[in-house]
Coordinates of C-alpha atoms in Angstrom, one line a residue:
M816 CA 33.1 14.3 -23.6
L817 CA 35.2 12.7 -20.9
R818 CA 34.3 9.8 -18.6
L819 CA 35.5 10.0 -15.0
T820 CA 35.2 6.9 -12.8
D821 CA 35.7 6.2 -9.1
I822 CA 34.7 9.7 -7.9
K823 CA 34.1 9.2 -4.2
L824 CA 32.0 11.6 -2.1
P825 CA 30.3 11.3 1.4
L826 CA 26.8 9.9 1.5
D827 CA 25.2 13.2 2.4
H828 CA 27.3 15.5 0.1
P829 CA 25.8 18.7 -1.3
E830 CA 25.0 18.8 -5.0
E831 CA 27.8 21.2 -5.8
A832 CA 30.3 18.7 -4.4
I833 CA 30.2 16.8 -7.7
A834 CA 31.3 19.7 -9.8
A835 CA 34.0 20.5 -7.2
A836 CA 35.2 16.9 -7.4
I837 CA 35.4 17.1 -11.2
R838 CA 37.4 20.3 -11.2
H839 CA 39.7 18.9 -8.5
K840 CA 40.3 15.6 -10.4
L841 CA 41.0 17.4 -13.8
G842 CA 42.7 20.4 -12.3
V843 CA 40.6 22.9 -14.3
K844 CA 39.0 26.3 -13.4
D845 CA 35.4 26.8 -12.6
T846 CA 34.7 28.3 -16.0
A847 CA 36.2 25.3 -17.9
L848 CA 33.5 22.9 -16.7
R849 CA 30.5 23.1 -19.1
G850 CA 28.4 20.4 -17.6
Y851 CA 28.2 16.8 -16.5
S852 CA 25.8 13.9 -16.2
V853 CA 25.8 10.9 -13.9
F854 CA 26.4 7.7 -15.8
R855 CA 26.4 5.5 -12.7
R856 CA 26.1 5.9 -8.9
G857 CA 27.0 3.2 -6.4
Y858 CA 28.2 3.0 -2.9
D859 CA 31.1 1.6 -0.9
A860 CA 29.7 0.2 2.4
R861 CA 32.9 -1.5 3.6
R862 CA 33.2 1.1 6.4
R863 CA 29.9 1.1 8.3
G864 CA 29.1 4.7 9.4
A865 CA 31.3 6.2 6.7
I866 CA 29.6 4.9 3.6
A867 CA 30.7 6.7 0.4
L868 CA 28.9 7.3 -2.8
I869 CA 31.0 6.3 -5.9
Y870 CA 30.2 8.1 -9.2
T871 CA 30.9 7.5 -12.8
L872 CA 30.4 10.8 -14.6
D873 CA 30.3 12.0 -18.2
V874 CA 31.8 15.5 -18.3
E875 CA 31.9 18.3 -20.9
V876 CA 34.9 20.5 -20.3
E877 CA 37.2 22.8 -22.3
G878 CA 40.3 21.3 -23.8
E879 CA 39.2 17.7 -23.7
A880 CA 41.9 16.5 -26.1
A881 CA 44.6 18.1 -24.0
L882 CA 43.2 16.6 -20.8
L883 CA 43.0 13.1 -22.4
A884 CA 46.7 13.4 -23.3
R885 CA 47.6 14.6 -19.8
F886 CA 45.7 11.8 -18.1
A887 CA 46.7 9.1 -20.7
G888 CA 48.0 6.8 -17.9
D889 CA 45.0 7.3 -15.6
K890 CA 42.3 4.6 -16.0
D891 CA 39.7 6.8 -14.3
V892 CA 39.9 9.5 -17.1
T893 CA 38.9 8.3 -20.6
A894 CA 36.8 9.4 -23.5
T895 CA 33.1 8.7 -23.1
P896 CA 32.2 5.7 -25.2
D897 CA 29.4 5.9 -27.7
T898 CA 26.6 3.8 -26.2
T899 CA 24.0 4.7 -28.9
Y900 CA 22.2 1.6 -30.3
R901 CA 22.3 1.2 -34.1
F902 CA 20.3 -1.3 -36.0
V903 CA 22.3 -3.8 -38.0
A904 CA 19.7 -4.1 -40.8
Q905 CA 16.3 -2.9 -42.0
A906 CA 13.8 -5.2 -43.8
A907 CA 13.7 -4.2 -47.5
S908 CA 10.5 -6.1 -47.9
A909 CA 8.4 -8.6 -45.9
P910 CA 10.2 -12.0 -45.8
A911 CA 8.4 -14.9 -47.4
H912 CA 8.1 -16.5 -44.0
R913 CA 8.1 -14.3 -40.9
P914 CA 10.5 -15.0 -38.1
V915 CA 9.0 -16.8 -35.1
V916 CA 9.9 -16.1 -31.5
V917 CA 9.0 -18.8 -29.0
G918 CA 8.6 -17.5 -25.5
F919 CA 7.8 -13.9 -24.3
G920 CA 10.0 -13.5 -21.3
P921 CA 12.8 -10.9 -21.3
C922 CA 14.8 -12.6 -24.0
G923 CA 11.8 -13.1 -26.3
L924 CA 10.5 -9.7 -25.5
F925 CA 13.7 -8.0 -26.7
A926 CA 14.2 -10.3 -29.7
A927 CA 10.7 -9.5 -30.9
L928 CA 11.0 -5.8 -30.1
V929 CA 14.3 -5.3 -32.0
L930 CA 13.1 -7.5 -35.0
A931 CA 9.9 -5.3 -35.1
Q932 CA 12.0 -2.1 -34.9
M933 CA 14.0 -3.4 -37.9
G934 CA 10.8 -4.1 -39.9
F935 CA 10.8 -7.9 -39.8
R936 CA 7.3 -8.3 -38.2
P937 CA 7.9 -11.3 -35.9
I938 CA 5.3 -13.7 -34.7
V939 CA 5.6 -14.4 -30.9
L940 CA 4.3 -17.6 -29.5
E941 CA 3.8 -17.7 -25.7
R942 CA 2.4 -20.8 -24.1
G943 CA 1.1 -18.8 -21.1
K944 CA -1.4 -15.9 -20.8
A945 CA -1.1 -12.2 -21.0
V946 CA 0.5 -10.7 -17.9
R947 CA -2.6 -9.5 -16.0
E948 CA -4.5 -12.8 -16.5
R949 CA -1.3 -14.6 -15.6
T950 CA -1.0 -12.6 -12.4
R951 CA -4.5 -13.7 -11.3
D952 CA -3.7 -17.3 -12.1
T953 CA -0.5 -17.1 -10.1
W954 CA -2.4 -15.8 -7.1
D955 CA -4.7 -18.8 -7.3
L956 CA -1.8 -21.0 -6.2
W957 CA -0.7 -18.6 -3.5
R958 CA -4.1 -18.0 -2.0
K959 CA -6.2 -21.1 -3.0
R960 CA -3.6 -23.8 -3.6
T961 CA -4.8 -24.1 -7.2
L962 CA -2.0 -24.5 -9.8
H963 CA -2.5 -23.5 -13.5
P964 CA 0.2 -25.5 -15.3
E965 CA 0.3 -23.2 -18.3
S966 CA -0.1 -19.9 -16.4
N967 CA 2.1 -19.4 -13.3
V968 CA 5.3 -17.9 -12.0
Q969 CA 7.2 -19.6 -14.8
F970 CA 4.9 -19.4 -17.8
G971 CA 3.2 -16.4 -19.3
E972 CA 3.9 -12.9 -20.6
G973 CA 7.1 -11.4 -19.1
G974 CA 8.6 -14.8 -18.1
A975 CA 9.8 -15.8 -14.6
G976 CA 11.4 -12.4 -14.1
T977 CA 8.0 -10.8 -13.8
F978 CA 7.6 -12.4 -10.3
S979 CA 11.1 -11.5 -9.0
D980 CA 12.9 -8.6 -7.5
G981 CA 13.2 -7.2 -11.0
K982 CA 17.0 -6.8 -10.8
L983 CA 18.5 -5.1 -13.8
Y984 CA 22.2 -5.6 -13.4
S985 CA 24.6 -8.3 -14.6
Q986 CA 28.2 -9.2 -14.8
I987 CA 28.1 -10.2 -18.4
S988 CA 30.7 -8.7 -20.9
D989 CA 28.8 -6.1 -22.9
P990 CA 31.2 -4.4 -25.3
K991 CA 28.4 -3.2 -27.6
H992 CA 26.4 -1.7 -24.7
Y993 CA 23.3 -3.7 -25.4
G994 CA 22.4 -3.5 -21.7
R995 CA 22.0 0.3 -22.2
K996 CA 19.5 -0.5 -24.9
V997 CA 17.6 -2.7 -22.6
L998 CA 17.5 -0.1 -19.8
T999 CA 16.5 2.7 -22.2
E1000 CA 13.6 0.7 -23.6
F1001 CA 12.4 -0.1 -20.1
V1002 CA 12.5 3.6 -19.2
K1003 CA 10.5 4.4 -22.3
A1004 CA 8.0 1.8 -21.2
G1005 CA 7.6 3.5 -17.7
A1006 CA 10.5 2.3 -15.6
P1007 CA 12.0 4.8 -13.2
A1008 CA 14.7 6.9 -14.9
E1009 CA 17.1 6.0 -12.1
I1010 CA 17.6 2.5 -13.5
V1011 CA 19.9 3.9 -16.1
Y1012 CA 22.4 5.2 -13.6
V1013 CA 22.1 3.5 -10.2
S1014 CA 24.6 0.6 -9.8
K1015 CA 22.1 -2.0 -8.8
P1016 CA 18.8 -1.1 -10.5
H1017 CA 15.6 -2.9 -10.0
I1018 CA 12.0 -2.5 -10.9
G1019 CA 9.8 -4.8 -8.9
T1020 CA 6.8 -7.0 -9.9
F1021 CA 4.0 -4.4 -10.1
R1022 CA 5.9 -2.0 -12.3
L1023 CA 7.0 -4.7 -14.6
V1024 CA 3.4 -5.6 -15.4
S1025 CA 2.5 -2.3 -16.9
M1026 CA 5.9 -1.9 -18.6
I1027 CA 5.5 -5.3 -20.4
E1028 CA 2.1 -4.3 -21.7
T1029 CA 3.5 -1.1 -23.1
M1030 CA 6.3 -2.9 -24.9
R1031 CA 3.9 -5.5 -26.2
A1032 CA 1.8 -2.6 -27.7
D1033 CA 5.0 -1.2 -29.3
I1034 CA 5.8 -4.5 -31.0
E1035 CA 2.2 -4.8 -32.3
A1036 CA 2.2 -1.2 -33.6
L1037 CA 5.4 -2.1 -35.6
G1038 CA 3.7 -5.1 -37.3
G1039 CA 4.6 -7.8 -34.8
E1040 CA 2.1 -10.3 -33.7
I1041 CA 1.9 -11.8 -30.1
R1042 CA -0.2 -15.0 -29.6
F1043 CA -0.9 -16.2 -26.1
G1044 CA -1.9 -19.8 -25.1
Q1045 CA 0.2 -21.1 -28.0
R1046 CA 2.4 -24.0 -26.9
V1047 CA 4.9 -25.2 -29.4
E1048 CA 4.5 -29.0 -29.6
D1049 CA 6.9 -29.8 -32.4
L1050 CA 9.7 -28.4 -34.5
I1051 CA 9.5 -29.0 -38.2
V1052 CA 13.0 -29.9 -39.5
E1053 CA 14.0 -30.7 -43.1
T1054 CA 17.2 -32.5 -44.0
D1055 CA 18.8 -31.6 -47.3
A1056 CA 20.7 -33.9 -49.7
D1057 CA 24.0 -33.1 -47.9
G1058 CA 22.5 -34.2 -44.6
A1059 CA 22.3 -30.6 -43.2
R1060 CA 19.2 -29.9 -41.0
H1061 CA 17.1 -26.8 -41.5
V1062 CA 14.2 -25.5 -39.5
R1063 CA 11.0 -25.1 -41.6
G1064 CA 8.5 -24.1 -38.9
V1065 CA 6.7 -25.1 -35.7
A1066 CA 3.6 -27.1 -34.9
L1067 CA 1.3 -25.9 -32.2
A1068 CA -0.5 -27.9 -29.6
G1069 CA -3.8 -26.7 -31.1
G1070 CA -3.0 -28.3 -34.4
E1071 CA -1.8 -25.3 -36.4
T1072 CA 1.5 -25.3 -38.3
L1073 CA 3.5 -22.1 -38.8
R1074 CA 6.0 -22.0 -41.7
S1075 CA 9.3 -20.2 -40.8
D1076 CA 12.9 -20.5 -41.7
H1077 CA 14.0 -18.5 -38.6
V1078 CA 12.8 -19.7 -35.2
V1079 CA 14.1 -18.1 -32.0
M1080 CA 13.8 -20.5 -29.1
A1081 CA 13.6 -18.0 -26.2
L1082 CA 12.5 -20.5 -23.6
G1083 CA 12.6 -20.1 -19.9
H1084 CA 14.5 -22.5 -17.6
S1085 CA 11.3 -24.4 -16.8
A1086 CA 10.2 -25.4 -20.3
R1087 CA 10.9 -29.0 -19.6
D1088 CA 8.5 -30.5 -22.2
T1089 CA 9.9 -28.3 -24.9
F1090 CA 13.5 -29.4 -24.0
A1091 CA 12.3 -33.0 -24.3
M1092 CA 10.7 -32.2 -27.7
L1093 CA 13.9 -30.6 -29.0
H1094 CA 16.0 -33.5 -27.9
A1095 CA 13.5 -36.0 -29.6
R1096 CA 13.9 -33.9 -32.8
G1097 CA 17.6 -34.3 -32.7
V1098 CA 18.6 -30.8 -31.7
Y1099 CA 21.9 -30.9 -29.9
L1100 CA 21.5 -30.3 -26.1
E1101 CA 23.8 -31.0 -23.2
P1102 CA 23.4 -31.1 -19.5
K1103 CA 24.5 -28.0 -17.7
P1104 CA 25.6 -27.3 -14.1
F1105 CA 23.2 -25.4 -11.8
S1106 CA 22.5 -25.0 -8.1
I1107 CA 20.1 -26.3 -5.5
G1108 CA 19.2 -25.2 -2.0
F1109 CA 16.7 -23.4 0.2
R1110 CA 15.4 -19.8 0.6
V1111 CA 16.4 -18.1 3.9
E1112 CA 14.5 -15.3 5.5
H1113 CA 15.8 -12.7 8.0
P1114 CA 14.4 -9.4 9.3
Q1115 CA 15.3 -6.8 6.7
S1116 CA 16.1 -4.4 9.6
M1117 CA 18.8 -6.8 10.8
V1118 CA 20.4 -6.9 7.4
D1119 CA 20.3 -3.1 7.1
R1120 CA 22.1 -2.7 10.4
A1121 CA 24.7 -5.4 9.7
R1122 CA 25.5 -3.8 6.3
F1123 CA 25.1 -0.1 6.9
G1124 CA 25.4 0.4 10.7
P1125 CA 24.2 3.8 11.8
Q1126 CA 23.4 4.9 8.3
A1127 CA 20.8 2.1 7.8
G1128 CA 17.6 3.6 6.5
H1129 CA 19.2 6.3 4.4
P1130 CA 17.0 7.0 1.4
L1131 CA 19.9 6.7 -1.1
L1132 CA 20.9 3.3 0.3
G1133 CA 17.5 1.7 0.4
A1134 CA 17.1 -1.8 1.7
A1135 CA 20.4 -3.5 2.1
D1136 CA 21.4 -6.6 0.1
Y1137 CA 24.3 -9.1 0.5
K1138 CA 26.4 -11.6 -1.3
L1139 CA 28.0 -14.5 0.6
V1140 CA 30.2 -17.4 -0.5
H1141 CA 31.6 -20.3 1.4
H1142 CA 33.8 -23.2 0.2
A1143 CA 32.8 -26.2 2.2
K1144 CA 35.2 -29.0 3.4
N1145 CA 33.4 -31.5 1.2
G1146 CA 34.5 -29.5 -1.9
R1147 CA 31.1 -27.9 -2.5
G1148 CA 30.6 -24.2 -3.1
V1149 CA 27.8 -22.6 -1.1
Y1150 CA 26.6 -19.1 -2.0
S1151 CA 23.7 -16.7 -1.7
F1152 CA 21.6 -16.3 -4.9
C1153 CA 18.9 -14.0 -6.1
M1154 CA 18.8 -11.9 -2.9
C1155 CA 15.5 -10.0 -2.5
P1156 CA 15.6 -7.1 0.0
G1157 CA 12.3 -6.3 1.6
G1158 CA 10.6 -9.1 -0.3
T1159 CA 8.7 -12.4 0.0
V1160 CA 9.3 -16.0 -0.8
V1161 CA 6.9 -17.3 -3.4
A1162 CA 5.6 -20.6 -4.7
A1163 CA 7.1 -21.1 -8.1
T1164 CA 6.1 -24.5 -9.3
S1165 CA 4.9 -25.1 -12.9
E1166 CA 4.0 -28.8 -12.4
P1167 CA 1.4 -30.5 -10.2
G1168 CA 2.6 -32.3 -7.1
R1169 CA 5.8 -30.3 -6.8
V1170 CA 7.0 -27.4 -4.6
V1171 CA 9.5 -24.8 -5.8
T1172 CA 10.6 -21.6 -4.1
N1173 CA 11.7 -18.3 -5.5
G1174 CA 12.1 -14.7 -4.2
M1175 CA 10.1 -11.6 -5.2
S1176 CA 10.2 -7.9 -4.2
Q1177 CA 8.2 -4.8 -5.2
Y1178 CA 9.9 -1.6 -6.2
S1179 CA 9.6 -0.2 -2.7
R1180 CA 11.3 -3.2 -1.1
N1181 CA 9.4 -2.5 2.1
E1182 CA 8.3 -5.9 3.2
R1183 CA 9.4 -7.1 6.7
N1184 CA 11.8 -9.8 5.6
A1185 CA 14.9 -10.1 3.4
N1186 CA 15.3 -13.4 1.6
A1187 CA 17.8 -15.1 -0.6
A1188 CA 18.5 -18.6 -1.9
I1189 CA 21.3 -20.4 -0.1
V1190 CA 22.5 -22.8 -2.8
V1191 CA 25.1 -25.5 -3.6
G1192 CA 26.6 -25.8 -7.0
I1193 CA 26.1 -29.2 -8.7
E1194 CA 27.6 -30.8 -11.8
P1195 CA 26.1 -33.2 -14.4
A1196 CA 27.8 -36.1 -12.6
D1197 CA 25.5 -35.3 -9.6
F1198 CA 22.4 -35.9 -11.8
V1199 CA 23.2 -39.6 -12.5
P1200 CA 21.6 -41.1 -9.4
F1201 CA 18.3 -39.5 -10.4
D1202 CA 18.2 -40.6 -14.0
P1203 CA 18.1 -44.2 -15.2
A1204 CA 19.2 -43.2 -18.7
S1205 CA 22.5 -41.8 -17.4
N1206 CA 25.7 -43.2 -16.1
I1207 CA 28.9 -41.5 -15.0
D1208 CA 30.4 -41.7 -18.5
N1209 CA 27.3 -40.6 -20.3
V1210 CA 25.0 -38.1 -18.6
H1211 CA 21.7 -37.8 -20.5
P1212 CA 21.0 -34.2 -21.6
L1213 CA 17.8 -34.1 -19.6
A1214 CA 19.1 -35.7 -16.4
G1215 CA 19.2 -32.4 -14.5
I1216 CA 15.4 -32.2 -15.0
A1217 CA 15.0 -35.6 -13.4
L1218 CA 17.0 -34.4 -10.4
Q1219 CA 14.9 -31.2 -10.1
R1220 CA 11.6 -33.2 -10.4
A1221 CA 12.7 -35.7 -7.7
L1222 CA 13.6 -32.9 -5.2
E1223 CA 10.5 -30.9 -6.0
S1224 CA 8.3 -33.9 -5.5
R1225 CA 10.0 -34.7 -2.2
A1226 CA 9.4 -31.1 -1.1
F1227 CA 5.7 -31.5 -1.9
E1228 CA 5.6 -34.6 0.3
L1229 CA 7.5 -32.9 3.2
G1230 CA 5.2 -29.9 3.0
G1231 CA 2.1 -32.1 3.5
G1232 CA 1.0 -32.6 -0.1
D1233 CA -1.1 -29.4 -0.3
Y1234 CA 1.5 -27.0 -1.8
N1235 CA 2.7 -26.0 1.6
A1236 CA 6.5 -25.8 1.6
P1237 CA 8.7 -27.6 4.1
A1238 CA 10.5 -25.2 6.5
Q1239 CA 13.0 -25.3 9.3
L1240 CA 14.6 -22.7 11.6
V1241 CA 18.2 -22.1 10.8
G1242 CA 19.3 -22.9 14.4
D1243 CA 17.5 -26.2 14.3
F1244 CA 18.9 -27.0 10.9
V1245 CA 22.5 -26.4 12.0
A1246 CA 21.9 -28.5 15.1
G1247 CA 20.3 -31.3 13.2
R1248 CA 16.9 -31.3 14.9
A1249 CA 13.4 -30.8 13.6
S1250 CA 11.6 -27.5 14.2
Q1251 CA 8.4 -27.4 16.1
A1252 CA 7.7 -23.6 16.5
L1253 CA 8.5 -20.4 14.8
G1254 CA 10.4 -17.5 16.5
E1255 CA 10.4 -13.8 15.7
V1256 CA 10.9 -14.4 11.9
Q1257 CA 7.6 -15.2 10.3
P1258 CA 7.8 -17.0 6.9
S1259 CA 6.3 -15.2 4.0
F1260 CA 5.7 -18.2 1.7
K1261 CA 2.2 -18.6 0.6
P1262 CA 0.0 -20.7 0.7
G1263 CA 2.0 -21.7 3.9
V1264 CA 4.8 -23.7 5.4
T1265 CA 5.1 -27.0 7.3
L1266 CA 7.8 -27.0 10.0
G1267 CA 10.0 -30.1 10.4
S1268 CA 13.4 -31.2 9.2
L1269 CA 14.8 -30.4 5.8
D1270 CA 17.5 -33.1 6.0
G1271 CA 15.7 -35.3 3.5
A1272 CA 15.0 -32.4 1.1
L1273 CA 18.4 -32.3 -0.7
P1274 CA 21.2 -34.8 -1.3
G1275 CA 23.4 -35.3 1.7
Y1276 CA 26.4 -33.4 0.3
A1277 CA 24.2 -30.3 -0.1
I1278 CA 22.8 -30.5 3.4
E1279 CA 26.3 -31.0 4.8
A1280 CA 27.7 -28.0 2.9
I1281 CA 24.9 -25.6 3.8
R1282 CA 25.0 -26.7 7.5
E1283 CA 28.7 -25.8 7.5
A1284 CA 28.2 -22.6 5.6
M1285 CA 25.6 -20.9 7.9
P1286 CA 27.8 -20.3 10.9
A1287 CA 30.5 -19.0 8.5
F1288 CA 28.0 -16.6 6.9
G1289 CA 27.1 -15.5 10.5
R1290 CA 30.7 -14.4 11.0
K1291 CA 30.6 -12.4 7.8
L1292 CA 27.1 -10.8 8.3
R1293 CA 26.1 -10.5 12.0
G1294 CA 22.9 -12.4 12.8
F1295 CA 22.8 -14.4 9.6
D1296 CA 22.9 -17.6 11.5
R1297 CA 20.4 -16.5 14.1
H1298 CA 18.4 -19.3 15.5
D1299 CA 14.9 -18.2 14.3
A1300 CA 15.9 -17.3 10.7
I1301 CA 13.9 -19.6 8.6
F1302 CA 14.7 -21.9 5.7
T1303 CA 12.0 -22.8 3.1
G1304 CA 12.5 -25.5 0.5
V1305 CA 13.3 -26.2 -2.2
E1306 CA 15.2 -23.9 -4.6
T1307 CA 15.9 -25.9 -7.7
R1308 CA 15.3 -23.5 -10.6
T1309 CA 18.4 -21.3 -10.2
S1310 CA 19.3 -21.6 -13.9
S1311 CA 18.6 -23.9 -16.8
P1312 CA 19.6 -27.6 -16.4
V1313 CA 20.4 -27.8 -20.1
R1314 CA 22.4 -25.8 -22.7
I1315 CA 21.2 -25.8 -26.3
R1316 CA 24.5 -25.3 -27.9
R1317 CA 24.8 -22.8 -30.7
G1318 CA 27.5 -22.0 -33.2
E1319 CA 27.9 -19.9 -36.4
G1320 CA 25.5 -17.0 -36.5
L1321 CA 24.1 -17.9 -33.1
Q1322 CA 22.2 -20.9 -34.6
S1323 CA 21.9 -24.4 -33.2
L1324 CA 25.0 -26.4 -33.7
N1325 CA 23.2 -29.0 -35.9
T1326 CA 19.9 -27.3 -37.0
R1327 CA 20.2 -24.2 -39.2
G1328 CA 17.6 -21.5 -38.7
L1329 CA 17.0 -22.5 -35.0
Y1330 CA 18.3 -19.8 -32.6
P1331 CA 18.5 -20.9 -29.0
A1332 CA 18.4 -17.9 -26.8
G1333 CA 18.2 -16.6 -23.3
E1334 CA 18.1 -18.4 -19.9
G1335 CA 16.4 -21.6 -21.0
A1336 CA 19.0 -22.2 -23.6
G1337 CA 21.8 -21.6 -21.1
Y1338 CA 23.0 -18.2 -22.4
A1339 CA 21.6 -15.8 -19.7
G1340 CA 20.8 -15.5 -16.0
G1341 CA 18.4 -12.7 -15.1
I1342 CA 16.4 -10.1 -16.8
L1343 CA 19.2 -7.9 -18.1
S1344 CA 21.4 -10.6 -19.6
A1345 CA 18.3 -12.3 -21.1
G1346 CA 17.3 -9.0 -22.8
V1347 CA 20.8 -8.6 -24.1
D1348 CA 20.9 -12.1 -25.5
G1349 CA 17.5 -11.4 -27.2
I1350 CA 19.0 -8.4 -28.9
R1351 CA 22.0 -10.3 -30.1
V1352 CA 19.9 -13.1 -31.5
A1353 CA 17.5 -10.6 -33.2
E1354 CA 20.5 -9.1 -34.9
A1355 CA 21.7 -12.5 -36.1
V1356 CA 18.2 -13.3 -37.5
A1357 CA 17.9 -9.9 -39.2
L1358 CA 21.4 -10.4 -40.9
A1359 CA 20.5 -13.9 -42.0
I1360 CA 17.2 -12.8 -43.6
A1361 CA 19.0 -9.8 -45.2
G1362 CA 21.6 -12.2 -46.6
A1363 CA 24.5 -10.4 -44.8
A1364 CA 27.5 -12.2 -43.4
V1365 CA 27.1 -13.1 -39.7
D1366 CA 30.2 -13.2 -37.6
L1367 CA 29.0 -13.4 -34.0
P1368 CA 30.5 -15.4 -31.1
A1369 CA 28.2 -18.1 -29.7

């Protein structure tokens, strides 16, 4: 089979145009083409009004070997790679101590699923609740201003990705096609089949809920065990005669101890108490750069027109997204992050007395507003003023959490102390004046917003950089800096503020048997990459239990 890439066709092309394009590209007769399938479909919207679809196609055709030889110098004609997933091991018998997976977000979900599929019967410990109970608790904050610290946007079955746009694309290197395994399992669990081939697949919150329940049932049917409301309070570590540290299990907040020699720490980026516990137990952690900023909302119709022109609203295009970057004069990078077409801004705190924003969309992406985080990159040196235990030469591993908490507490105060979020019109923010009334754009954040000035919500360098970036973004995307677009603050949980370093066999640098994984450990960013990392770590655990040599890059 051959893979053809960069096949461009008009947006409204007839179905037969694909076969014609294949024959034209390869120079073959009609009878030589036996069949084809769409591996990926994207679009090129650089010319508004003349948007083209771009296909990657897998083609069955006569004389494939000869065609490969003829097109040897053409990067757009290659042999179709084998993307079939193959298990690296199978459990010969039940291990003396079952592997434990801590956390049941996308990373923990796929780590547990693949371990179960290989016969290793993992035990999953999730501090939050099952997804439907968790959804009710999350709505309590949005509707009643009641926070459940162990069951919210951040904690519970499905992880933070459950309340998001459900994006399923990533820029990670994936030579083993683990991403295909993730997408295939999602389709088996009820996701739309199109996620396998569209260039920017997404699912949306409501569909994710039922899919996660289906995948949980699959894990349990294969002998896995999922326990909700089980917060890991301590890590049991044994030091041998040579001074090497080995995991021997976990202790739960309820008093139970679970014996295990293989513990996958698939934490989310908000598991701050668990990060502190791991640091106290001597696990090697280091501070990691992340980004801070605000959510911005515009009418989705405005974004559609700016991106697609007269073809806005075409069913194959859907709601338009964007990606914007600006390099500010003060040396800071400003960029759009986690853009949610046709979505809402949601309250995403997991700690009392703090306000955090995030974005969410349903599969239909049919809400009135588009939203995205507009954020500024920060480095560990920026954490120092917020953490008494740090100095410029020695930044404490948890200093980024101190910065996050300070900004989130300040946002709570600016919002009025009742989980309202502070907000400001973009035009007023750029002009440096407080907002007093809304314009056409109505904020979607629940339970509500408090208008005013956001100048005190972020460090001065971040305010300066975003203030400079907005007019520049308006020149790139017409209307982006419109006066009544609205900022809501603060966005602080863009990625984990720590990295739990791992080495040989994807284990902790200094604690054998501990497998840091996913977004909280600093090895993923989003649903797809977290699922991929869960698969990689599951394979490392399986090989370690089976006694096979493990040679995996960290």
